[in-house]
C-alpha cells in the first residue's frame, strides 16, 4: 500500500483491452472543481428519461355510466417498448410523470358529467371531472403528476360519462384536440 500522487499525461490500455480504474467496491472520487470532458460515447452514466406517449387512432363510442378503457393504438413515442394492448407496463421502478387528455366530440345534453381517469393496476389513480351543457367539443385533461411506480405496475386511460346514452370521444391523438396518454420516467 503505497499512497502518493502519480503525474501522467495519458493512460492507454494495452491493445485489445479496456482501461479499468479501481476494483469492485472501490470509490473513485472526482474532486470539486474538476471538469470531465467527454469526446467519445458515454455509457451507463447518469439517467436518461424515457417513456411513452400514445394516442387514440379513431373515434371511440363510450357507453353511458360505465368506466371504459380508452383504445390507444397510435404510439408517438415508446422508447423502451413498454406500451402494448392499450397499457403501459413498468419494467423499472422509479418516479414517473403521468398525464392524459380525452376530447369528446361535441355531444349534446344537459348537465352531462365527464370523468377521465389514469388507472394504475386496474384502480383509479388520477382523475379529472367536468360537467358539460353544450353541443361543442370539450377537452378533458388530467393534470400532470409525479408518482412512484414499481416494476410490473401498469397504467391505462379510462373515461366515464352520464349522458343517458352512448357518447363518443375523438381519436386524433396529439393534434391538440385529441385523446392521449403520456408516461415519462423521470427518476
PDB file of C-alpha atoms in Angstrom:
ATOM      1  CA  UNK A   1       0.000   0.000   0.000  1.00  0.00           C
ATOM      2  CA  UNK A   2       1.909   2.980  -1.260  1.00  0.00           C
ATOM      3  CA  UNK A   3      -0.028   6.226  -1.207  1.00  0.00           C
ATOM      4  CA  UNK A   4       1.023   9.140  -3.332  1.00  0.00           C
ATOM      5  CA  UNK A   5       0.363  11.145  -6.445  1.00  0.00           C
ATOM      6  CA  UNK A   6       1.145   9.847  -9.913  1.00  0.00           C
ATOM      7  CA  UNK A   7       1.585  12.502 -12.589  1.00  0.00           C
ATOM      8  CA  UNK A   8       0.994  11.316 -16.148  1.00  0.00           C
ATOM      9  CA  UNK A   9      -0.245  12.885 -19.361  1.00  0.00           C
ATOM     10  CA  UNK A  10      -2.030   9.814 -20.742  1.00  0.00           C
ATOM     11  CA  UNK A  11      -3.143   6.353 -19.639  1.00  0.00           C
ATOM     12  CA  UNK A  12      -3.550   3.973 -22.550  1.00  0.00           C
ATOM     13  CA  UNK A  13      -4.568   0.309 -22.147  1.00  0.00           C
ATOM     14  CA  UNK A  14      -2.779  -2.474 -23.965  1.00  0.00           C
ATOM     15  CA  UNK A  15      -4.159  -3.293 -27.401  1.00  0.00           C
ATOM     16  CA  UNK A  16      -7.363  -5.329 -27.186  1.00  0.00           C
ATOM     17  CA  UNK A  17      -8.082  -4.439 -23.546  1.00  0.00           C
ATOM     18  CA  UNK A  18     -10.017  -1.718 -21.773  1.00  0.00           C
ATOM     19  CA  UNK A  19      -8.791   0.652 -19.091  1.00  0.00           C
ATOM     20  CA  UNK A  20     -10.072  -0.057 -15.586  1.00  0.00           C
ATOM     21  CA  UNK A  21      -9.758   2.312 -12.657  1.00  0.00           C
ATOM     22  CA  UNK A  22     -10.052   0.680  -9.254  1.00  0.00           C
ATOM     23  CA  UNK A  23     -11.710  -2.604  -8.364  1.00  0.00           C
ATOM     24  CA  UNK A  24     -15.236  -3.660  -7.488  1.00  0.00           C
ATOM     25  CA  UNK A  25     -16.348  -1.875  -4.308  1.00  0.00           C
ATOM     26  CA  UNK A  26     -13.836   0.955  -4.691  1.00  0.00           C
ATOM     27  CA  UNK A  27     -14.942   4.572  -4.669  1.00  0.00           C
ATOM     28  CA  UNK A  28     -13.446   6.786  -7.337  1.00  0.00           C
ATOM     29  CA  UNK A  29     -13.645  10.459  -6.348  1.00  0.00           C
ATOM     30  CA  UNK A  30     -13.582  13.361  -8.750  1.00  0.00           C
ATOM     31  CA  UNK A  31     -12.759  16.434  -6.666  1.00  0.00           C
ATOM     32  CA  UNK A  32     -14.897  19.564  -6.559  1.00  0.00           C
ATOM     33  CA  UNK A  33     -13.929  21.981  -9.307  1.00  0.00           C
ATOM     34  CA  UNK A  34     -12.668  19.242 -11.641  1.00  0.00           C
ATOM     35  CA  UNK A  35     -14.176  19.033 -15.132  1.00  0.00           C
ATOM     36  CA  UNK A  36     -14.879  15.810 -17.015  1.00  0.00           C
ATOM     37  CA  UNK A  37     -14.722  16.246 -20.778  1.00  0.00           C
ATOM     38  CA  UNK A  38     -16.197  13.510 -22.935  1.00  0.00           C
ATOM     39  CA  UNK A  39     -15.249  13.382 -26.610  1.00  0.00           C
ATOM     40  CA  UNK A  40     -16.425   9.805 -27.053  1.00  0.00           C
ATOM     41  CA  UNK A  41     -19.505   7.799 -26.158  1.00  0.00           C
ATOM     42  CA  UNK A  42     -20.651   7.823 -22.533  1.00  0.00           C
ATOM     43  CA  UNK A  43     -22.454   4.679 -21.406  1.00  0.00           C
ATOM     44  CA  UNK A  44     -24.022   3.877 -18.046  1.00  0.00           C
ATOM     45  CA  UNK A  45     -23.566   7.443 -16.805  1.00  0.00           C
ATOM     46  CA  UNK A  46     -26.442   9.180 -15.085  1.00  0.00           C
ATOM     47  CA  UNK A  47     -30.037   8.686 -16.111  1.00  0.00           C
ATOM     48  CA  UNK A  48     -31.856   9.322 -19.353  1.00  0.00           C
ATOM     49  CA  UNK A  49     -35.620   9.851 -19.010  1.00  0.00           C
ATOM     50  CA  UNK A  50     -37.785   7.533 -21.083  1.00  0.00           C
ATOM     51  CA  UNK A  51     -41.414   6.574 -21.531  1.00  0.00           C
ATOM     52  CA  UNK A  52     -44.285   6.565 -23.972  1.00  0.00           C
ATOM     53  CA  UNK A  53     -46.864   8.914 -25.423  1.00  0.00           C
ATOM     54  CA  UNK A  54     -49.742   7.199 -27.187  1.00  0.00           C
ATOM     55  CA  UNK A  55     -52.959   8.401 -28.774  1.00  0.00           C
ATOM     56  CA  UNK A  56     -56.307   7.192 -29.974  1.00  0.00           C
ATOM     57  CA  UNK A  57     -56.386   6.434 -33.699  1.00  0.00           C
ATOM     58  CA  UNK A  58     -60.132   6.649 -34.266  1.00  0.00           C
ATOM     59  CA  UNK A  59     -63.245   7.871 -32.502  1.00  0.00           C
ATOM     60  CA  UNK A  60     -64.495   5.540 -29.783  1.00  0.00           C
ATOM     61  CA  UNK A  61     -68.051   5.032 -28.561  1.00  0.00           C
ATOM     62  CA  UNK A  62     -68.308   5.227 -24.781  1.00  0.00           C
ATOM     63  CA  UNK A  63     -71.291   3.568 -23.092  1.00  0.00           C
ATOM     64  CA  UNK A  64     -73.346   5.540 -20.589  1.00  0.00           C
ATOM     65  CA  UNK A  65     -72.417   5.416 -16.883  1.00  0.00           C
ATOM     66  CA  UNK A  66     -69.574   2.923 -17.337  1.00  0.00           C
ATOM     67  CA  UNK A  67     -65.848   3.483 -16.877  1.00  0.00           C
ATOM     68  CA  UNK A  68     -64.495   2.488 -20.315  1.00  0.00           C
ATOM     69  CA  UNK A  69     -60.878   1.767 -21.202  1.00  0.00           C
ATOM     70  CA  UNK A  70     -59.656   4.065 -23.979  1.00  0.00           C
ATOM     71  CA  UNK A  71     -58.198   2.380 -27.055  1.00  0.00           C
ATOM     72  CA  UNK A  72     -54.737   3.858 -27.643  1.00  0.00           C
ATOM     73  CA  UNK A  73     -53.219   2.391 -30.788  1.00  0.00           C
ATOM     74  CA  UNK A  74     -51.047   5.248 -32.073  1.00  0.00           C
ATOM     75  CA  UNK A  75     -47.583   5.217 -30.490  1.00  0.00           C
ATOM     76  CA  UNK A  76     -45.961   8.610 -30.931  1.00  0.00           C
ATOM     77  CA  UNK A  77     -43.076   7.608 -28.640  1.00  0.00           C
ATOM     78  CA  UNK A  78     -42.321   4.318 -26.880  1.00  0.00           C
ATOM     79  CA  UNK A  79     -38.617   4.432 -26.110  1.00  0.00           C
ATOM     80  CA  UNK A  80     -38.396   1.118 -24.223  1.00  0.00           C
ATOM     81  CA  UNK A  81     -41.231  -0.850 -25.837  1.00  0.00           C
ATOM     82  CA  UNK A  82     -43.282  -0.796 -22.620  1.00  0.00           C
ATOM     83  CA  UNK A  83     -46.615   0.112 -24.228  1.00  0.00           C
ATOM     84  CA  UNK A  84     -48.850  -2.624 -25.683  1.00  0.00           C
ATOM     85  CA  UNK A  85     -52.523  -3.627 -25.620  1.00  0.00           C
ATOM     86  CA  UNK A  86     -53.661  -0.135 -24.575  1.00  0.00           C
ATOM     87  CA  UNK A  87     -51.494  -0.061 -21.443  1.00  0.00           C
ATOM     88  CA  UNK A  88     -48.030   0.969 -20.276  1.00  0.00           C
ATOM     89  CA  UNK A  89     -46.286  -1.699 -18.194  1.00  0.00           C
ATOM     90  CA  UNK A  90     -43.417  -0.540 -15.990  1.00  0.00           C
ATOM     91  CA  UNK A  91     -40.209  -2.578 -16.287  1.00  0.00           C
ATOM     92  CA  UNK A  92     -38.082  -0.477 -13.914  1.00  0.00           C
ATOM     93  CA  UNK A  93     -39.265   1.040 -10.635  1.00  0.00           C
ATOM     94  CA  UNK A  94     -38.929   4.795 -10.396  1.00  0.00           C
ATOM     95  CA  UNK A  95     -40.690   8.127 -10.370  1.00  0.00           C
ATOM     96  CA  UNK A  96     -42.962   8.677 -13.360  1.00  0.00           C
ATOM     97  CA  UNK A  97     -44.758  11.732 -14.705  1.00  0.00           C
ATOM     98  CA  UNK A  98     -48.276  10.859 -15.891  1.00  0.00           C
ATOM     99  CA  UNK A  99     -50.676  12.995 -17.907  1.00  0.00           C
ATOM    100  CA  UNK A 100     -53.584  12.407 -20.268  1.00  0.00           C
ATOM    101  CA  UNK A 101     -56.318  14.075 -22.238  1.00  0.00           C
ATOM    102  CA  UNK A 102     -59.669  12.994 -23.653  1.00  0.00           C
ATOM    103  CA  UNK A 103     -61.569  15.004 -26.227  1.00  0.00           C
ATOM    104  CA  UNK A 104     -65.311  14.406 -26.539  1.00  0.00           C
ATOM    105  CA  UNK A 105     -66.917  15.097 -29.894  1.00  0.00           C
ATOM    106  CA  UNK A 106     -69.427  17.806 -29.023  1.00  0.00           C
ATOM    107  CA  UNK A 107     -72.092  15.568 -27.555  1.00  0.00           C
ATOM    108  CA  UNK A 108     -75.306  17.391 -26.690  1.00  0.00           C
ATOM    109  CA  UNK A 109     -77.008  17.028 -23.345  1.00  0.00           C
ATOM    110  CA  UNK A 110     -77.720  18.892 -20.153  1.00  0.00           C
ATOM    111  CA  UNK A 111     -75.553  18.503 -17.054  1.00  0.00           C
ATOM    112  CA  UNK A 112     -73.522  15.667 -18.528  1.00  0.00           C
ATOM    113  CA  UNK A 113     -70.735  14.683 -16.161  1.00  0.00           C
ATOM    114  CA  UNK A 114     -67.498  13.532 -17.763  1.00  0.00           C
ATOM    115  CA  UNK A 115     -64.583  11.976 -15.894  1.00  0.00           C
ATOM    116  CA  UNK A 116     -61.165  10.952 -17.165  1.00  0.00           C
ATOM    117  CA  UNK A 117     -59.024   8.620 -15.100  1.00  0.00           C
ATOM    118  CA  UNK A 118     -55.486   7.354 -15.227  1.00  0.00           C
ATOM    119  CA  UNK A 119     -55.622   3.863 -13.746  1.00  0.00           C
ATOM    120  CA  UNK A 120     -52.789   2.027 -12.001  1.00  0.00           C
ATOM    121  CA  UNK A 121     -53.130  -1.765 -11.859  1.00  0.00           C
ATOM    122  CA  UNK A 122     -56.857  -1.579 -12.628  1.00  0.00           C
ATOM    123  CA  UNK A 123     -57.684   1.070  -9.976  1.00  0.00           C
ATOM    124  CA  UNK A 124     -58.138   4.797 -10.452  1.00  0.00           C
ATOM    125  CA  UNK A 125     -55.007   6.772  -9.549  1.00  0.00           C
ATOM    126  CA  UNK A 126     -55.625  10.259 -11.000  1.00  0.00           C
ATOM    127  CA  UNK A 127     -58.957  11.722 -12.089  1.00  0.00           C
ATOM    128  CA  UNK A 128     -60.405  14.877 -13.598  1.00  0.00           C
ATOM    129  CA  UNK A 129     -64.142  15.611 -13.872  1.00  0.00           C
ATOM    130  CA  UNK A 130     -66.214  18.265 -15.577  1.00  0.00           C
ATOM    131  CA  UNK A 131     -69.903  18.896 -16.327  1.00  0.00           C
ATOM    132  CA  UNK A 132     -70.899  19.972 -19.850  1.00  0.00           C
ATOM    133  CA  UNK A 133     -74.075  21.564 -21.189  1.00  0.00           C
ATOM    134  CA  UNK A 134     -73.401  22.433 -24.818  1.00  0.00           C
ATOM    135  CA  UNK A 135     -73.073  20.606 -28.114  1.00  0.00           C
ATOM    136  CA  UNK A 136     -69.444  21.605 -28.538  1.00  0.00           C
ATOM    137  CA  UNK A 137     -66.262  19.611 -28.143  1.00  0.00           C
ATOM    138  CA  UNK A 138     -64.588  19.626 -24.754  1.00  0.00           C
ATOM    139  CA  UNK A 139     -61.053  18.654 -23.889  1.00  0.00           C
ATOM    140  CA  UNK A 140     -60.667  16.963 -20.516  1.00  0.00           C
ATOM    141  CA  UNK A 141     -57.027  16.908 -19.351  1.00  0.00           C
ATOM    142  CA  UNK A 142     -55.682  15.023 -16.372  1.00  0.00           C
ATOM    143  CA  UNK A 143     -53.120  17.316 -14.783  1.00  0.00           C
ATOM    144  CA  UNK A 144     -49.548  16.083 -14.857  1.00  0.00           C
ATOM    145  CA  UNK A 145     -48.425  14.388 -11.644  1.00  0.00           C
ATOM    146  CA  UNK A 146     -45.290  12.633 -10.409  1.00  0.00           C
ATOM    147  CA  UNK A 147     -45.991   9.194  -8.954  1.00  0.00           C
ATOM    148  CA  UNK A 148     -43.801   6.307  -7.757  1.00  0.00           C
ATOM    149  CA  UNK A 149     -44.303   3.146  -9.794  1.00  0.00           C
ATOM    150  CA  UNK A 150     -42.915  -0.348  -9.240  1.00  0.00           C
ATOM    151  CA  UNK A 151     -41.838  -2.922 -11.792  1.00  0.00           C
ATOM    152  CA  UNK A 152     -44.891  -4.657 -13.327  1.00  0.00           C
ATOM    153  CA  UNK A 153     -47.284  -1.813 -12.420  1.00  0.00           C
ATOM    154  CA  UNK A 154     -49.405  -0.894 -15.409  1.00  0.00           C
ATOM    155  CA  UNK A 155     -51.043   2.366 -16.456  1.00  0.00           C
ATOM    156  CA  UNK A 156     -54.245   2.721 -18.517  1.00  0.00           C
ATOM    157  CA  UNK A 157     -56.579   5.539 -19.552  1.00  0.00           C
ATOM    158  CA  UNK A 158     -60.330   5.356 -18.815  1.00  0.00           C
ATOM    159  CA  UNK A 159     -63.278   7.661 -19.433  1.00  0.00           C
ATOM    160  CA  UNK A 160     -66.786   7.917 -17.942  1.00  0.00           C
ATOM    161  CA  UNK A 161     -69.923   9.969 -18.711  1.00  0.00           C
ATOM    162  CA  UNK A 162     -73.561  10.029 -17.604  1.00  0.00           C
ATOM    163  CA  UNK A 163     -75.226  11.407 -20.749  1.00  0.00           C
ATOM    164  CA  UNK A 164     -78.032   8.840 -20.654  1.00  0.00           C
ATOM    165  CA  UNK A 165     -76.998   7.285 -23.981  1.00  0.00           C
ATOM    166  CA  UNK A 166     -73.766   6.478 -25.821  1.00  0.00           C
ATOM    167  CA  UNK A 167     -71.274   9.278 -26.482  1.00  0.00           C
ATOM    168  CA  UNK A 168     -68.038   9.338 -28.440  1.00  0.00           C
ATOM    169  CA  UNK A 169     -64.514  10.592 -27.921  1.00  0.00           C
ATOM    170  CA  UNK A 170     -62.144  11.873 -30.589  1.00  0.00           C
ATOM    171  CA  UNK A 171     -59.286   9.815 -31.965  1.00  0.00           C
ATOM    172  CA  UNK A 172     -56.965  12.385 -33.497  1.00  0.00           C
ATOM    173  CA  UNK A 173     -54.187  11.789 -30.980  1.00  0.00           C
ATOM    174  CA  UNK A 174     -51.717  14.605 -30.380  1.00  0.00           C
ATOM    175  CA  UNK A 175     -53.192  17.144 -32.810  1.00  0.00           C
ATOM    176  CA  UNK A 176     -54.238  19.357 -29.914  1.00  0.00           C
ATOM    177  CA  UNK A 177     -57.856  18.227 -29.804  1.00  0.00           C
ATOM    178  CA  UNK A 178     -57.268  14.518 -29.464  1.00  0.00           C
ATOM    179  CA  UNK A 179     -57.073  11.790 -26.877  1.00  0.00           C
ATOM    180  CA  UNK A 180     -53.725  10.641 -25.496  1.00  0.00           C
ATOM    181  CA  UNK A 181     -51.801   9.202 -22.537  1.00  0.00           C
ATOM    182  CA  UNK A 182     -48.257  10.206 -21.621  1.00  0.00           C
ATOM    183  CA  UNK A 183     -45.943   8.295 -19.253  1.00  0.00           C
ATOM    184  CA  UNK A 184     -42.398   9.526 -18.583  1.00  0.00           C
ATOM    185  CA  UNK A 185     -39.856   8.052 -16.170  1.00  0.00           C
ATOM    186  CA  UNK A 186     -38.030  10.995 -14.655  1.00  0.00           C
ATOM    187  CA  UNK A 187     -36.036   9.284 -11.909  1.00  0.00           C
TER     188      UNK A 187
END
